Amino acid sequence: MSLSEVAIGPVRLHTLPQDADWYRQRRQFEEMASGLYRLLAQEHFRNFIDVGANSGMVSVFARRSAPDLRIVAIEADQRLVEIIPGNFALNGLNEPELIHAIASAKTDAGGSFSLNPKSTLDNRVAMDGWAKVSVPQIALDDLFKDRGIEGKTFLKVDTQGHEKHVLEGFATTMRSRSDWIIKMEFAPMWLKSQGTDPAELARSLSADYLVAEYPERIAYNYPAVSTLLSHTISPDQAEHFVSYVESLDRNGRGWVDLVVAPRSWRPKGLRSGLKALFG
């Protein structure tokens, strides 16, 4: 398999050639330098679950800043699964636990995955006209139970519109535990392509949990992970929030990341949305 090597500051990564230019963009340098990974180490997170790991870039960043993290990387594209261990070795890091699967609503040996003909960065679970491969599915509830994942856990979920199904497979753990926090992509166009109503997803999540837009960058000296939840979204704002997100790029292609956490994570003395600004 032909690979390209890219450098993101001190980090080197092997990628498929069609993906290399994306890794050279400023956004990846910002991610590498993000204060998030420092905070995960300072706040003694025990686990980092990378759902939709692609080449393993984000897991590599997490391992560099927090060497003691237990990292579980889940990736559905076999080509990328083969790349990930080498990217850790390339940077002198211990490998993660690696799972070749689709994170979804239930554990099933017979899942199907669609390969984007132009870039692995936009592979999707279901897409007409793309090549399909058979990949097992795993529910995060089962993963946590079977692998004994305990303690403070950060989950990064980037599945090109499949996020609702990932969360459905994590629902029991989300309800029963309060030691987790999720950073997940929220891209209305991609969610719709996978059969999800983005407004309903935003509404249901914000009804049960704290939900906030993840900042474009975590500012220098950001004080705590919980501060990411300073300006939360309420269920009645769901429709307007989706319209706002869609407006962030041409033709409704805008997207953001969300932070989702149990209500016990709310920073003390901070309130939701405009109330936090104007009382």
PDB file of C-alpha atoms in Angstrom:
ATOM      1  CA  MET A   1       0.000   0.000   0.000  1.00  0.00           C
ATOM      2  CA  SER A   2       1.431   3.360  -1.062  1.00  0.00           C
ATOM      3  CA  LEU A   3       1.708   5.934   1.737  1.00  0.00           C
ATOM      4  CA  SER A   4       2.643   9.599   2.071  1.00  0.00           C
ATOM      5  CA  GLU A   5       4.472  11.012   5.083  1.00  0.00           C
ATOM      6  CA  VAL A   6       3.377  14.357   6.505  1.00  0.00           C
ATOM      7  CA  ALA A   7       4.816  16.463   9.325  1.00  0.00           C
ATOM      8  CA  ILE A   8       2.593  18.366  11.755  1.00  0.00           C
ATOM      9  CA  GLY A   9       5.165  20.228  13.798  1.00  0.00           C
ATOM     10  CA  PRO A  10       7.152  17.519  15.600  1.00  0.00           C
ATOM     11  CA  VAL A  11       4.593  14.836  14.744  1.00  0.00           C
ATOM     12  CA  ARG A  12       5.047  12.636  11.692  1.00  0.00           C
ATOM     13  CA  LEU A  13       2.235  10.614  10.186  1.00  0.00           C
ATOM     14  CA  HIS A  14       1.783   8.174   7.344  1.00  0.00           C
ATOM     15  CA  THR A  15      -1.422   8.708   5.394  1.00  0.00           C
ATOM     16  CA  LEU A  16      -2.935   7.518   2.161  1.00  0.00           C
ATOM     17  CA  PRO A  17      -1.729   9.808  -0.666  1.00  0.00           C
ATOM     18  CA  GLN A  18      -5.210  11.186  -1.379  1.00  0.00           C
ATOM     19  CA  ASP A  19      -5.499  12.423   2.217  1.00  0.00           C
ATOM     20  CA  ALA A  20      -2.050  13.980   2.659  1.00  0.00           C
ATOM     21  CA  ASP A  21      -2.908  17.580   1.731  1.00  0.00           C
ATOM     22  CA  TRP A  22      -5.635  17.729   4.388  1.00  0.00           C
ATOM     23  CA  TYR A  23      -3.102  16.817   7.072  1.00  0.00           C
ATOM     24  CA  ARG A  24      -0.866  19.694   5.999  1.00  0.00           C
ATOM     25  CA  GLN A  25      -3.530  22.337   6.664  1.00  0.00           C
ATOM     26  CA  ARG A  26      -3.370  24.806   9.536  1.00  0.00           C
ATOM     27  CA  ARG A  27      -6.268  23.161  11.344  1.00  0.00           C
ATOM     28  CA  GLN A  28      -4.179  20.064  12.072  1.00  0.00           C
ATOM     29  CA  PHE A  29      -1.376  22.193  13.544  1.00  0.00           C
ATOM     30  CA  GLU A  30      -3.961  23.883  15.774  1.00  0.00           C
ATOM     31  CA  GLU A  31      -5.240  20.495  16.878  1.00  0.00           C
ATOM     32  CA  MET A  32      -1.726  19.296  17.668  1.00  0.00           C
ATOM     33  CA  ALA A  33      -1.134  22.392  19.843  1.00  0.00           C
ATOM     34  CA  SER A  34      -4.579  22.295  21.470  1.00  0.00           C
ATOM     35  CA  GLY A  35      -4.693  22.771  25.220  1.00  0.00           C
ATOM     36  CA  LEU A  36      -7.220  19.943  25.406  1.00  0.00           C
ATOM     37  CA  TYR A  37      -4.540  17.284  25.637  1.00  0.00           C
ATOM     38  CA  ARG A  38      -2.713  19.141  28.410  1.00  0.00           C
ATOM     39  CA  LEU A  39      -5.985  19.341  30.336  1.00  0.00           C
ATOM     40  CA  LEU A  40      -6.656  15.624  29.918  1.00  0.00           C
ATOM     41  CA  ALA A  41      -3.302  14.927  31.557  1.00  0.00           C
ATOM     42  CA  GLN A  42      -3.710  17.542  34.304  1.00  0.00           C
ATOM     43  CA  GLU A  43      -7.200  16.338  35.208  1.00  0.00           C
ATOM     44  CA  HIS A  44      -6.116  12.702  35.334  1.00  0.00           C
ATOM     45  CA  PHE A  45      -8.341  11.279  32.632  1.00  0.00           C
ATOM     46  CA  ARG A  46      -7.811   7.532  32.460  1.00  0.00           C
ATOM     47  CA  ASN A  47      -9.260   6.689  29.036  1.00  0.00           C
ATOM     48  CA  PHE A  48      -9.394   8.215  25.561  1.00  0.00           C
ATOM     49  CA  ILE A  49     -11.813   6.562  23.128  1.00  0.00           C
ATOM     50  CA  ASP A  50     -11.203   7.599  19.510  1.00  0.00           C
ATOM     51  CA  VAL A  51     -14.307   6.731  17.474  1.00  0.00           C
ATOM     52  CA  GLY A  52     -13.529   7.181  13.794  1.00  0.00           C
ATOM     53  CA  ALA A  53      -9.775   7.240  14.325  1.00  0.00           C
ATOM     54  CA  ASN A  54      -8.767   7.461  10.641  1.00  0.00           C
ATOM     55  CA  SER A  55      -4.929   7.510  10.615  1.00  0.00           C
ATOM     56  CA  GLY A  56      -4.767   7.848  14.412  1.00  0.00           C
ATOM     57  CA  MET A  57      -3.705  11.509  14.400  1.00  0.00           C
ATOM     58  CA  VAL A  58      -5.849  12.621  17.336  1.00  0.00           C
ATOM     59  CA  SER A  59      -4.892   9.556  19.372  1.00  0.00           C
ATOM     60  CA  VAL A  60      -1.222  10.320  18.704  1.00  0.00           C
ATOM     61  CA  PHE A  61      -1.733  13.883  19.971  1.00  0.00           C
ATOM     62  CA  ALA A  62      -3.438  12.555  23.104  1.00  0.00           C
ATOM     63  CA  ARG A  63      -0.680  10.008  23.782  1.00  0.00           C
ATOM     64  CA  ARG A  64       2.076  12.640  23.417  1.00  0.00           C
ATOM     65  CA  SER A  65       0.539  14.849  26.116  1.00  0.00           C
ATOM     66  CA  ALA A  66      -0.824  12.131  28.388  1.00  0.00           C
ATOM     67  CA  PRO A  67       1.380   9.026  28.048  1.00  0.00           C
ATOM     68  CA  ASP A  68      -0.539   7.110  30.727  1.00  0.00           C
ATOM     69  CA  LEU A  69      -3.914   7.384  28.989  1.00  0.00           C
ATOM     70  CA  ARG A  70      -5.553   4.145  27.997  1.00  0.00           C
ATOM     71  CA  ILE A  71      -6.347   4.779  24.337  1.00  0.00           C
ATOM     72  CA  VAL A  72      -8.859   2.731  22.370  1.00  0.00           C
ATOM     73  CA  ALA A  73      -8.992   3.591  18.654  1.00  0.00           C
ATOM     74  CA  ILE A  74     -11.981   2.397  16.607  1.00  0.00           C
ATOM     75  CA  GLU A  75     -11.727   2.528  12.810  1.00  0.00           C
ATOM     76  CA  ALA A  76     -13.820   0.863  10.111  1.00  0.00           C
ATOM     77  CA  ASP A  77     -11.483   1.214   7.090  1.00  0.00           C
ATOM     78  CA  GLN A  78      -9.036  -1.703   7.063  1.00  0.00           C
ATOM     79  CA  ARG A  79      -6.421   0.366   5.203  1.00  0.00           C
ATOM     80  CA  LEU A  80      -6.359   2.877   8.056  1.00  0.00           C
ATOM     81  CA  VAL A  81      -6.332   0.155  10.699  1.00  0.00           C
ATOM     82  CA  GLU A  82      -3.067  -1.028   9.153  1.00  0.00           C
ATOM     83  CA  ILE A  83      -1.585   2.502   9.272  1.00  0.00           C
ATOM     84  CA  ILE A  84      -2.371   3.403  12.892  1.00  0.00           C
ATOM     85  CA  PRO A  85       0.201   1.221  14.731  1.00  0.00           C
ATOM     86  CA  GLY A  86       2.978   2.529  12.492  1.00  0.00           C
ATOM     87  CA  ASN A  87       2.032   6.131  13.212  1.00  0.00           C
ATOM     88  CA  PHE A  88       2.468   5.548  16.928  1.00  0.00           C
ATOM     89  CA  ALA A  89       5.799   3.815  16.326  1.00  0.00           C
ATOM     90  CA  LEU A  90       6.898   6.656  14.022  1.00  0.00           C
ATOM     91  CA  ASN A  91       6.534   9.026  16.981  1.00  0.00           C
ATOM     92  CA  GLY A  92       8.069   6.721  19.583  1.00  0.00           C
ATOM     93  CA  LEU A  93       4.736   6.099  21.310  1.00  0.00           C
ATOM     94  CA  ASN A  94       3.084   3.001  22.708  1.00  0.00           C
ATOM     95  CA  GLU A  95       0.323   1.679  20.469  1.00  0.00           C
ATOM     96  CA  PRO A  96      -3.363   2.060  21.345  1.00  0.00           C
ATOM     97  CA  GLU A  97      -5.857  -0.746  21.668  1.00  0.00           C
ATOM     98  CA  LEU A  98      -7.117  -0.967  18.099  1.00  0.00           C
ATOM     99  CA  ILE A  99     -10.563  -2.181  17.053  1.00  0.00           C
ATOM    100  CA  HIS A 100     -11.566  -2.722  13.427  1.00  0.00           C
ATOM    101  CA  ALA A 101     -15.283  -1.972  13.594  1.00  0.00           C
ATOM    102  CA  ILE A 102     -18.096   0.511  13.066  1.00  0.00           C
ATOM    103  CA  ALA A 103     -19.220   2.037  16.354  1.00  0.00           C
ATOM    104  CA  SER A 104     -22.993   1.849  16.122  1.00  0.00           C
ATOM    105  CA  ALA A 105     -26.277   1.259  17.938  1.00  0.00           C
ATOM    106  CA  LYS A 106     -25.690  -2.452  18.477  1.00  0.00           C
ATOM    107  CA  THR A 107     -22.955  -5.048  18.270  1.00  0.00           C
ATOM    108  CA  ASP A 108     -23.334  -7.079  15.080  1.00  0.00           C
ATOM    109  CA  ALA A 109     -20.891  -9.121  13.024  1.00  0.00           C
ATOM    110  CA  GLY A 110     -22.467  -8.122   9.713  1.00  0.00           C
ATOM    111  CA  GLY A 111     -22.182  -4.365   9.270  1.00  0.00           C
ATOM    112  CA  SER A 112     -21.610  -2.556   5.963  1.00  0.00           C
ATOM    113  CA  PHE A 113     -19.313   0.438   5.406  1.00  0.00           C
ATOM    114  CA  SER A 114     -19.022   2.785   2.398  1.00  0.00           C
ATOM    115  CA  LEU A 115     -15.618   3.899   1.108  1.00  0.00           C
ATOM    116  CA  ASN A 116     -15.380   7.414  -0.318  1.00  0.00           C
ATOM    117  CA  PRO A 117     -13.607   7.120  -3.700  1.00  0.00           C
ATOM    118  CA  LYS A 118     -11.802  10.454  -3.179  1.00  0.00           C
ATOM    119  CA  SER A 119     -10.741  10.499   0.469  1.00  0.00           C
ATOM    120  CA  THR A 120     -10.938   8.287   3.548  1.00  0.00           C
ATOM    121  CA  LEU A 121     -11.652  11.440   5.554  1.00  0.00           C
ATOM    122  CA  ASP A 122     -15.268  11.321   4.359  1.00  0.00           C
ATOM    123  CA  ASN A 123     -15.957   7.589   4.480  1.00  0.00           C
ATOM    124  CA  ARG A 124     -19.528   6.989   5.657  1.00  0.00           C
ATOM    125  CA  VAL A 125     -21.510   4.047   6.932  1.00  0.00           C
ATOM    126  CA  ALA A 126     -24.196   4.227   4.233  1.00  0.00           C
ATOM    127  CA  MET A 127     -23.721   5.978   0.896  1.00  0.00           C
ATOM    128  CA  ASP A 128     -25.215   5.035  -2.470  1.00  0.00           C
ATOM    129  CA  GLY A 129     -22.767   4.601  -5.333  1.00  0.00           C
ATOM    130  CA  TRP A 130     -19.681   3.974  -3.185  1.00  0.00           C
ATOM    131  CA  ALA A 131     -17.840   0.697  -2.775  1.00  0.00           C
ATOM    132  CA  LYS A 132     -19.075  -1.295   0.226  1.00  0.00           C
ATOM    133  CA  VAL A 133     -17.072  -3.483   2.589  1.00  0.00           C
ATOM    134  CA  SER A 134     -18.284  -5.774   5.339  1.00  0.00           C
ATOM    135  CA  VAL A 135     -17.209  -4.542   8.778  1.00  0.00           C
ATOM    136  CA  PRO A 136     -18.440  -5.673  12.214  1.00  0.00           C
ATOM    137  CA  GLN A 137     -20.358  -3.214  14.358  1.00  0.00           C
ATOM    138  CA  ILE A 138     -19.716  -2.583  18.035  1.00  0.00           C
ATOM    139  CA  ALA A 139     -21.838  -0.752  20.604  1.00  0.00           C
ATOM    140  CA  LEU A 140     -19.808   1.365  22.996  1.00  0.00           C
ATOM    141  CA  ASP A 141     -21.867  -0.002  25.895  1.00  0.00           C
ATOM    142  CA  ASP A 142     -20.514  -3.460  25.047  1.00  0.00           C
ATOM    143  CA  LEU A 143     -16.992  -2.119  24.553  1.00  0.00           C
ATOM    144  CA  PHE A 144     -16.968  -0.496  27.990  1.00  0.00           C
ATOM    145  CA  LYS A 145     -18.347  -3.630  29.639  1.00  0.00           C
ATOM    146  CA  ASP A 146     -16.214  -6.193  27.814  1.00  0.00           C
ATOM    147  CA  ARG A 147     -12.947  -4.248  28.109  1.00  0.00           C
ATOM    148  CA  GLY A 148     -13.502  -3.025  31.643  1.00  0.00           C
ATOM    149  CA  ILE A 149     -13.232   0.665  30.812  1.00  0.00           C
ATOM    150  CA  GLU A 150     -13.540   2.452  34.141  1.00  0.00           C
ATOM    151  CA  GLY A 151     -12.751   5.930  35.378  1.00  0.00           C
ATOM    152  CA  LYS A 152     -12.701   9.364  33.784  1.00  0.00           C
ATOM    153  CA  THR A 153     -13.146   8.973  30.030  1.00  0.00           C
ATOM    154  CA  PHE A 154     -12.908  11.363  27.072  1.00  0.00           C
ATOM    155  CA  LEU A 155     -14.553  10.227  23.841  1.00  0.00           C
ATOM    156  CA  LYS A 156     -13.886  11.802  20.457  1.00  0.00           C
ATOM    157  CA  VAL A 157     -16.583  10.859  17.926  1.00  0.00           C
ATOM    158  CA  ASP A 158     -16.126  11.762  14.250  1.00  0.00           C
ATOM    159  CA  THR A 159     -18.163   9.428  12.052  1.00  0.00           C
ATOM    160  CA  GLN A 160     -19.374  11.615   9.166  1.00  0.00           C
ATOM    161  CA  GLY A 161     -23.035  11.734  10.144  1.00  0.00           C
ATOM    162  CA  HIS A 162     -23.313   8.415  12.000  1.00  0.00           C
ATOM    163  CA  GLU A 163     -23.013  10.072  15.422  1.00  0.00           C
ATOM    164  CA  LYS A 164     -26.627   9.478  16.514  1.00  0.00           C
ATOM    165  CA  HIS A 165     -26.181   5.731  16.072  1.00  0.00           C
ATOM    166  CA  VAL A 166     -22.900   5.797  18.001  1.00  0.00           C
ATOM    167  CA  LEU A 167     -24.653   7.508  20.910  1.00  0.00           C
ATOM    168  CA  GLU A 168     -27.551   5.045  20.798  1.00  0.00           C
ATOM    169  CA  GLY A 169     -25.015   2.288  21.398  1.00  0.00           C
ATOM    170  CA  PHE A 170     -23.621   4.223  24.374  1.00  0.00           C
ATOM    171  CA  ALA A 171     -26.961   5.208  25.929  1.00  0.00           C
ATOM    172  CA  THR A 172     -26.860   2.850  28.914  1.00  0.00           C
ATOM    173  CA  THR A 173     -23.399   4.010  29.967  1.00  0.00           C
ATOM    174  CA  MET A 174     -24.316   7.652  29.419  1.00  0.00           C
ATOM    175  CA  ARG A 175     -27.305   7.316  31.738  1.00  0.00           C
ATOM    176  CA  SER A 176     -25.622   5.235  34.432  1.00  0.00           C
ATOM    177  CA  ARG A 177     -22.243   6.978  34.744  1.00  0.00           C
ATOM    178  CA  SER A 178     -21.087  10.563  35.175  1.00  0.00           C
ATOM    179  CA  ASP A 179     -17.348  10.182  34.491  1.00  0.00           C
ATOM    180  CA  TRP A 180     -17.444  10.717  30.727  1.00  0.00           C
ATOM    181  CA  ILE A 181     -17.355  13.656  28.318  1.00  0.00           C
ATOM    182  CA  ILE A 182     -17.771  13.541  24.533  1.00  0.00           C
ATOM    183  CA  LYS A 183     -16.416  15.729  21.754  1.00  0.00           C
ATOM    184  CA  MET A 184     -18.445  14.911  18.639  1.00  0.00           C
ATOM    185  CA  GLU A 185     -18.816  16.277  15.153  1.00  0.00           C
ATOM    186  CA  PHE A 186     -22.162  17.915  14.396  1.00  0.00           C
ATOM    187  CA  ALA A 187     -22.575  18.378  10.638  1.00  0.00           C
ATOM    188  CA  PRO A 188     -26.226  18.729   9.574  1.00  0.00           C
ATOM    189  CA  MET A 189     -25.683  17.826   5.905  1.00  0.00           C
ATOM    190  CA  TRP A 190     -23.736  14.698   6.844  1.00  0.00           C
ATOM    191  CA  LEU A 191     -26.229  13.748   9.570  1.00  0.00           C
ATOM    192  CA  LYS A 192     -29.071  13.969   7.057  1.00  0.00           C
ATOM    193  CA  SER A 193     -27.115  11.754   4.634  1.00  0.00           C
ATOM    194  CA  GLN A 194     -27.145   9.042   7.313  1.00  0.00           C
ATOM    195  CA  GLY A 195     -30.847   9.366   8.118  1.00  0.00           C
ATOM    196  CA  THR A 196     -30.616  11.658  11.162  1.00  0.00           C
ATOM    197  CA  ASP A 197     -32.666  14.803  11.800  1.00  0.00           C
ATOM    198  CA  PRO A 198     -29.986  17.181  13.166  1.00  0.00           C
ATOM    199  CA  ALA A 199     -32.455  19.378  15.053  1.00  0.00           C
ATOM    200  CA  GLU A 200     -33.992  16.379  16.780  1.00  0.00           C
ATOM    201  CA  LEU A 201     -30.529  15.123  17.722  1.00  0.00           C
ATOM    202  CA  ALA A 202     -29.598  18.513  19.208  1.00  0.00           C
ATOM    203  CA  ARG A 203     -32.956  18.714  20.983  1.00  0.00           C
ATOM    204  CA  SER A 204     -32.814  15.252  22.535  1.00  0.00           C
ATOM    205  CA  LEU A 205     -29.189  15.558  23.631  1.00  0.00           C
ATOM    206  CA  SER A 206     -29.673  18.969  25.236  1.00  0.00           C
ATOM    207  CA  ALA A 207     -32.796  17.748  27.044  1.00  0.00           C
ATOM    208  CA  ASP A 208     -30.821  15.065  28.876  1.00  0.00           C
ATOM    209  CA  TYR A 209     -27.236  16.348  29.001  1.00  0.00           C
ATOM    210  CA  LEU A 210     -25.106  19.462  28.891  1.00  0.00           C
ATOM    211  CA  VAL A 211     -24.405  20.314  25.244  1.00  0.00           C
ATOM    212  CA  ALA A 212     -22.196  23.163  24.030  1.00  0.00           C
ATOM    213  CA  GLU A 213     -20.398  24.163  20.868  1.00  0.00           C
ATOM    214  CA  TYR A 214     -16.753  23.147  21.123  1.00  0.00           C
ATOM    215  CA  PRO A 215     -14.488  26.171  20.503  1.00  0.00           C
ATOM    216  CA  GLU A 216     -12.584  26.461  17.245  1.00  0.00           C
ATOM    217  CA  ARG A 217      -9.439  26.535  19.387  1.00  0.00           C
ATOM    218  CA  ILE A 218      -8.943  26.032  23.102  1.00  0.00           C
ATOM    219  CA  ALA A 219      -7.360  29.293  24.196  1.00  0.00           C
ATOM    220  CA  TYR A 220      -3.968  29.476  25.847  1.00  0.00           C
ATOM    221  CA  ASN A 221      -4.246  28.891  29.630  1.00  0.00           C
ATOM    222  CA  TYR A 222      -7.766  27.472  29.328  1.00  0.00           C
ATOM    223  CA  PRO A 223      -8.489  26.526  32.949  1.00  0.00           C
ATOM    224  CA  ALA A 224     -10.435  23.246  32.844  1.00  0.00           C
ATOM    225  CA  VAL A 225     -12.221  20.754  30.615  1.00  0.00           C
ATOM    226  CA  SER A 226     -15.524  21.630  32.306  1.00  0.00           C
ATOM    227  CA  THR A 227     -15.149  25.235  31.092  1.00  0.00           C
ATOM    228  CA  LEU A 228     -15.974  23.924  27.619  1.00  0.00           C
ATOM    229  CA  LEU A 229     -19.540  23.673  28.933  1.00  0.00           C
ATOM    230  CA  SER A 230     -19.850  27.331  29.931  1.00  0.00           C
ATOM    231  CA  HIS A 231     -22.402  28.231  27.231  1.00  0.00           C
ATOM    232  CA  THR A 232     -24.829  25.374  26.767  1.00  0.00           C
ATOM    233  CA  ILE A 233     -27.584  24.877  24.220  1.00  0.00           C
ATOM    234  CA  SER A 234     -31.186  24.379  25.379  1.00  0.00           C
ATOM    235  CA  PRO A 235     -33.748  22.135  23.631  1.00  0.00           C
ATOM    236  CA  ASP A 236     -35.811  25.111  22.449  1.00  0.00           C
ATOM    237  CA  GLN A 237     -32.748  26.461  20.600  1.00  0.00           C
ATOM    238  CA  ALA A 238     -32.220  23.303  18.524  1.00  0.00           C
ATOM    239  CA  GLU A 239     -33.753  24.522  15.247  1.00  0.00           C
ATOM    240  CA  HIS A 240     -31.980  27.869  15.367  1.00  0.00           C
ATOM    241  CA  PHE A 241     -28.703  26.200  16.314  1.00  0.00           C
ATOM    242  CA  VAL A 242     -28.887  23.911  13.270  1.00  0.00           C
ATOM    243  CA  SER A 243     -29.562  26.908  10.996  1.00  0.00           C
ATOM    244  CA  TYR A 244     -26.559  28.677  12.514  1.00  0.00           C
ATOM    245  CA  VAL A 245     -24.305  25.667  11.954  1.00  0.00           C
ATOM    246  CA  GLU A 246     -25.464  25.252   8.356  1.00  0.00           C
ATOM    247  CA  SER A 247     -24.671  28.920   7.674  1.00  0.00           C
ATOM    248  CA  LEU A 248     -20.990  28.429   8.537  1.00  0.00           C
ATOM    249  CA  ASP A 249     -20.142  27.204   5.028  1.00  0.00           C
ATOM    250  CA  ARG A 250     -21.544  27.441   1.527  1.00  0.00           C
ATOM    251  CA  ASN A 251     -24.628  25.495   0.498  1.00  0.00           C
ATOM    252  CA  GLY A 252     -25.470  24.496   4.045  1.00  0.00           C
ATOM    253  CA  ARG A 253     -22.264  22.507   4.501  1.00  0.00           C
ATOM    254  CA  GLY A 254     -21.305  24.147   7.804  1.00  0.00           C
ATOM    255  CA  TRP A 255     -20.346  22.023  10.775  1.00  0.00           C
ATOM    256  CA  VAL A 256     -19.065  22.326  14.334  1.00  0.00           C
ATOM    257  CA  ASP A 257     -17.967  20.036  17.118  1.00  0.00           C
ATOM    258  CA  LEU A 258     -20.123  19.614  20.207  1.00  0.00           C
ATOM    259  CA  VAL A 259     -19.207  18.856  23.794  1.00  0.00           C
ATOM    260  CA  VAL A 260     -21.675  16.547  25.544  1.00  0.00           C
ATOM    261  CA  ALA A 261     -21.467  15.677  29.240  1.00  0.00           C
ATOM    262  CA  PRO A 262     -23.620  14.732  32.231  1.00  0.00           C
ATOM    263  CA  ARG A 263     -25.236  17.655  34.041  1.00  0.00           C
ATOM    264  CA  SER A 264     -22.882  17.184  36.975  1.00  0.00           C
ATOM    265  CA  TRP A 265     -20.120  18.658  34.786  1.00  0.00           C
ATOM    266  CA  ARG A 266     -21.707  22.134  34.716  1.00  0.00           C
ATOM    267  CA  PRO A 267     -19.146  24.743  35.846  1.00  0.00           C
ATOM    268  CA  LYS A 268     -20.310  26.367  39.076  1.00  0.00           C
ATOM    269  CA  GLY A 269     -21.827  29.815  38.718  1.00  0.00           C
ATOM    270  CA  LEU A 270     -22.294  29.558  34.932  1.00  0.00           C
ATOM    271  CA  ARG A 271     -25.606  29.455  33.103  1.00  0.00           C
ATOM    272  CA  SER A 272     -26.857  28.669  29.640  1.00  0.00           C
ATOM    273  CA  GLY A 273     -26.679  30.791  26.503  1.00  0.00           C
ATOM    274  CA  LEU A 274     -27.752  34.442  26.595  1.00  0.00           C
ATOM    275  CA  LYS A 275     -28.715  34.220  30.270  1.00  0.00           C
ATOM    276  CA  ALA A 276     -25.042  33.849  31.122  1.00  0.00           C
ATOM    277  CA  LEU A 277     -24.356  37.145  29.343  1.00  0.00           C
ATOM    278  CA  PHE A 278     -27.372  39.272  30.230  1.00  0.00           C
ATOM    279  CA  GLY A 279     -28.945  37.682  33.300  1.00  0.00           C
TER     280      GLY A 279
END
